[in-house]
mmCIF file of C-alpha atoms in Angstrom:
data_model
loop_
_atom_site.group_PDB
_atom_site.id
_atom_site.type_symbol
_atom_site.label_atom_id
_atom_site.label_comp_id
_atom_site.label_asym_id
_atom_site.label_seq_id
_atom_site.Cartn_x
_atom_site.Cartn_y
_atom_site.Cartn_z
ATOM 1 C CA MET A 1 -18.173 125.609 261.596
ATOM 2 C CA ARG A 2 -17.087 121.813 262.374
ATOM 3 C CA TRP A 3 -19.150 121.709 265.480
ATOM 4 C CA ILE A 4 -22.192 123.126 263.194
ATOM 5 C CA ALA A 5 -21.459 119.944 260.842
ATOM 6 C CA LEU A 6 -21.010 117.420 263.721
ATOM 7 C CA LEU A 7 -24.729 118.940 265.035
ATOM 8 C CA ALA A 8 -26.015 118.291 262.190
ATOM 9 C CA VAL A 9 -24.867 114.463 261.626
ATOM 10 C CA ALA A 10 -25.425 113.985 265.541
ATOM 11 C CA SER A 11 -29.091 114.889 264.946
ATOM 12 C CA GLY A 12 -30.175 112.981 262.084
ATOM 13 C CA CYS A 13 -32.529 115.886 260.859
ATOM 14 C CA ALA A 14 -33.513 116.116 257.781
ATOM 15 C CA LYS A 15 -32.745 118.902 255.661
ATOM 16 C CA GLN A 16 -35.328 119.865 253.097
ATOM 17 C CA VAL A 17 -33.718 120.834 249.426
ATOM 18 C CA GLY A 18 -35.452 123.626 247.332
ATOM 19 C CA GLU A 19 -38.743 125.528 248.234
ATOM 20 C CA GLY A 20 -41.144 123.264 246.259
ATOM 21 C CA ASP A 21 -43.755 120.721 248.210
ATOM 22 C CA GLY A 22 -41.800 117.733 247.725
ATOM 23 C CA ILE A 23 -43.748 116.207 245.058
ATOM 24 C CA VAL A 24 -43.189 116.071 241.438
ATOM 25 C CA ASP A 25 -46.596 116.913 239.753
ATOM 26 C CA ASP A 26 -47.155 115.715 236.186
ATOM 27 C CA ASP A 27 -46.230 119.390 234.831
ATOM 28 C CA GLU A 28 -42.641 119.153 236.760
ATOM 29 C CA ILE A 29 -41.440 116.149 235.474
ATOM 30 C CA PRO A 30 -38.120 117.057 233.811
ATOM 31 C CA GLN A 31 -37.668 116.155 229.844
ATOM 32 C CA VAL A 32 -34.720 116.323 227.637
ATOM 33 C CA GLY A 33 -33.854 119.798 227.101
ATOM 34 C CA TRP A 34 -34.753 120.979 230.744
ATOM 35 C CA VAL A 35 -32.273 123.379 232.465
ATOM 36 C CA ALA A 36 -31.509 123.942 236.100
ATOM 37 C CA GLU A 37 -29.179 126.851 237.110
ATOM 38 C CA LEU A 38 -27.182 126.182 240.033
ATOM 39 C CA ILE A 39 -27.734 128.539 242.687
ATOM 40 C CA GLY A 40 -24.549 128.579 244.874
ATOM 41 C CA HIS A 41 -24.871 128.631 248.772
ATOM 42 C CA HIS A 42 -21.618 127.687 249.778
ATOM 43 C CA HIS A 43 -18.036 126.944 248.170
ATOM 44 C CA ASP A 44 -18.585 129.143 245.082
ATOM 45 C CA VAL A 45 -20.773 126.206 243.302
ATOM 46 C CA ALA A 46 -22.669 127.436 240.013
ATOM 47 C CA GLY A 47 -23.396 126.177 236.425
ATOM 48 C CA THR A 48 -26.365 125.320 234.270
ATOM 49 C CA ALA A 49 -27.522 121.311 234.226
ATOM 50 C CA GLU A 50 -29.225 120.190 231.226
ATOM 51 C CA ILE A 51 -30.792 116.874 230.559
ATOM 52 C CA ILE A 52 -29.139 115.679 227.423
ATOM 53 C CA ASP A 53 -31.347 112.301 227.090
ATOM 54 C CA GLU A 54 -32.941 109.939 229.446
ATOM 55 C CA ASP A 55 -29.783 108.632 230.794
ATOM 56 C CA THR A 56 -27.765 111.798 230.907
ATOM 57 C CA ILE A 57 -27.582 114.964 232.514
ATOM 58 C CA GLU A 58 -24.636 117.743 231.424
ATOM 59 C CA ILE A 59 -23.516 120.691 233.838
ATOM 60 C CA ARG A 60 -22.030 123.360 231.691
ATOM 61 C CA ASP A 61 -19.783 125.755 233.217
ATOM 62 C CA PHE A 62 -19.434 124.012 236.340
ATOM 63 C CA VAL A 63 -17.835 126.215 239.278
ATOM 64 C CA TYR A 64 -16.955 124.450 242.817
ATOM 65 C CA ASP A 65 -13.767 125.322 244.993
ATOM 66 C CA GLY A 66 -13.556 121.896 245.711
ATOM 67 C CA GLY A 67 -14.314 122.697 249.524
ATOM 68 C CA GLY A 68 -16.045 120.469 251.907
ATOM 69 C CA ILE A 69 -15.931 116.963 253.534
ATOM 70 C CA ASN A 70 -17.734 114.452 251.249
ATOM 71 C CA SER A 71 -19.848 116.156 248.461
ATOM 72 C CA ARG A 72 -21.636 114.438 245.842
ATOM 73 C CA LEU A 73 -24.484 115.222 243.283
ATOM 74 C CA PHE A 74 -27.655 114.034 243.992
ATOM 75 C CA LEU A 75 -31.555 114.219 242.159
ATOM 76 C CA LEU A 76 -34.567 114.463 244.122
ATOM 77 C CA ALA A 77 -37.845 116.313 244.483
ATOM 78 C CA ASP A 78 -37.883 119.995 244.964
ATOM 79 C CA GLY A 79 -38.894 120.787 248.864
ATOM 80 C CA ALA A 80 -38.277 116.992 249.431
ATOM 81 C CA ASP A 81 -36.333 116.093 252.563
ATOM 82 C CA PHE A 82 -32.375 115.274 251.225
ATOM 83 C CA ASN A 83 -32.276 111.242 250.913
ATOM 84 C CA ARG A 84 -29.113 109.260 249.243
ATOM 85 C CA ASP A 85 -31.531 107.765 246.736
ATOM 86 C CA ILE A 86 -30.556 109.104 243.548
ATOM 87 C CA GLU A 87 -26.577 109.556 243.713
ATOM 88 C CA ILE A 88 -25.036 110.643 240.379
ATOM 89 C CA SER A 89 -21.554 111.426 241.052
ATOM 90 C CA GLU A 90 -18.581 110.710 243.336
ATOM 91 C CA ASN A 91 -17.448 112.512 246.156
ATOM 92 C CA LEU A 92 -15.972 116.069 244.146
ATOM 93 C CA VAL A 93 -14.063 117.687 247.249
ATOM 94 C CA GLY A 94 -10.293 118.255 246.642
ATOM 95 C CA ASP A 95 -11.139 119.033 242.700
ATOM 96 C CA ASP A 96 -11.656 123.011 241.542
ATOM 97 C CA TYR A 97 -13.737 123.215 238.913
ATOM 98 C CA ASP A 98 -13.653 126.730 237.188
ATOM 99 C CA GLY A 99 -16.227 126.747 234.070
ATOM 100 C CA ASP A 100 -15.816 122.964 233.712
ATOM 101 C CA THR A 101 -18.097 120.759 231.814
ATOM 102 C CA LEU A 102 -19.396 117.362 233.965
ATOM 103 C CA THR A 103 -21.488 114.604 232.121
ATOM 104 C CA LEU A 104 -23.512 112.531 234.642
ATOM 105 C CA THR A 105 -25.275 109.515 234.301
ATOM 106 C CA ILE A 106 -28.795 108.836 235.430
ATOM 107 C CA PRO A 107 -29.073 105.509 237.319
ATOM 108 C CA ASP A 108 -31.417 102.872 235.324
ATOM 109 C CA ASP A 109 -33.951 102.429 237.948
ATOM 110 C CA VAL A 110 -34.687 106.072 238.693
ATOM 111 C CA ALA A 111 -38.228 107.148 237.346
ATOM 112 C CA PRO A 112 -38.433 110.565 235.875
ATOM 113 C CA GLY A 113 -41.082 111.548 238.369
ATOM 114 C CA ASP A 114 -38.924 110.889 241.156
ATOM 115 C CA TRP A 115 -36.812 113.992 240.688
ATOM 116 C CA ASN A 116 -36.721 117.414 239.245
ATOM 117 C CA LEU A 117 -33.819 118.996 241.524
ATOM 118 C CA ILE A 118 -30.330 118.624 241.226
ATOM 119 C CA SER A 119 -28.133 119.297 244.370
ATOM 120 C CA LEU A 120 -24.246 119.369 245.291
ATOM 121 C CA TRP A 121 -24.687 118.174 248.638
ATOM 122 C CA CYS A 122 -22.331 117.801 251.718
ATOM 123 C CA LEU A 123 -22.957 114.666 253.401
ATOM 124 C CA PRO A 124 -21.173 115.091 256.757
ATOM 125 C CA ALA A 125 -22.730 118.462 257.637
ATOM 126 C CA SER A 126 -25.995 118.099 255.709
ATOM 127 C CA VAL A 127 -25.923 120.934 253.613
ATOM 128 C CA SER A 128 -26.595 121.629 249.994
ATOM 129 C CA PHE A 129 -23.362 123.616 248.553
ATOM 130 C CA GLY A 130 -25.719 124.749 245.655
ATOM 131 C CA ASP A 131 -29.068 123.254 243.986
ATOM 132 C CA GLY A 132 -31.346 124.047 241.102
ATOM 133 C CA VAL A 133 -34.447 123.437 239.954
ATOM 134 C CA PHE A 134 -34.983 121.385 236.197
ATOM 135 C CA GLU A 135 -37.644 123.765 234.131
ATOM 136 C CA ALA A 136 -38.435 124.015 230.263
ATOM 137 C CA PRO A 137 -36.155 126.416 228.459
#
């Protein structure tokens, strides 16, 4: 598995996150109360992210086994190539989450139309451990 991660890092290839077109249309701009169900791809990631207010996202029932190398939560446009522009957590590796609640701050300089997806991304392996698109409840 390590050689795969090293290959991804060495190749410098961008990885698309989600199944959208990479553009946040007007009807896709997340609003207060919208939720994203985290779909786990690795390390048992699960949970429900909700936009609490213009500055805050809360993830309820967050599950993550703490595995990986350097994994952080990011916001980006559904279907966009991964980028580090909107990082909303520190490295979560090493901490075991089992139904926890995380409260995360959306950076002040981020426009609502810049994102509609949340991802727990492993930086060295260039892979999403879990992600979800924000939708109206």
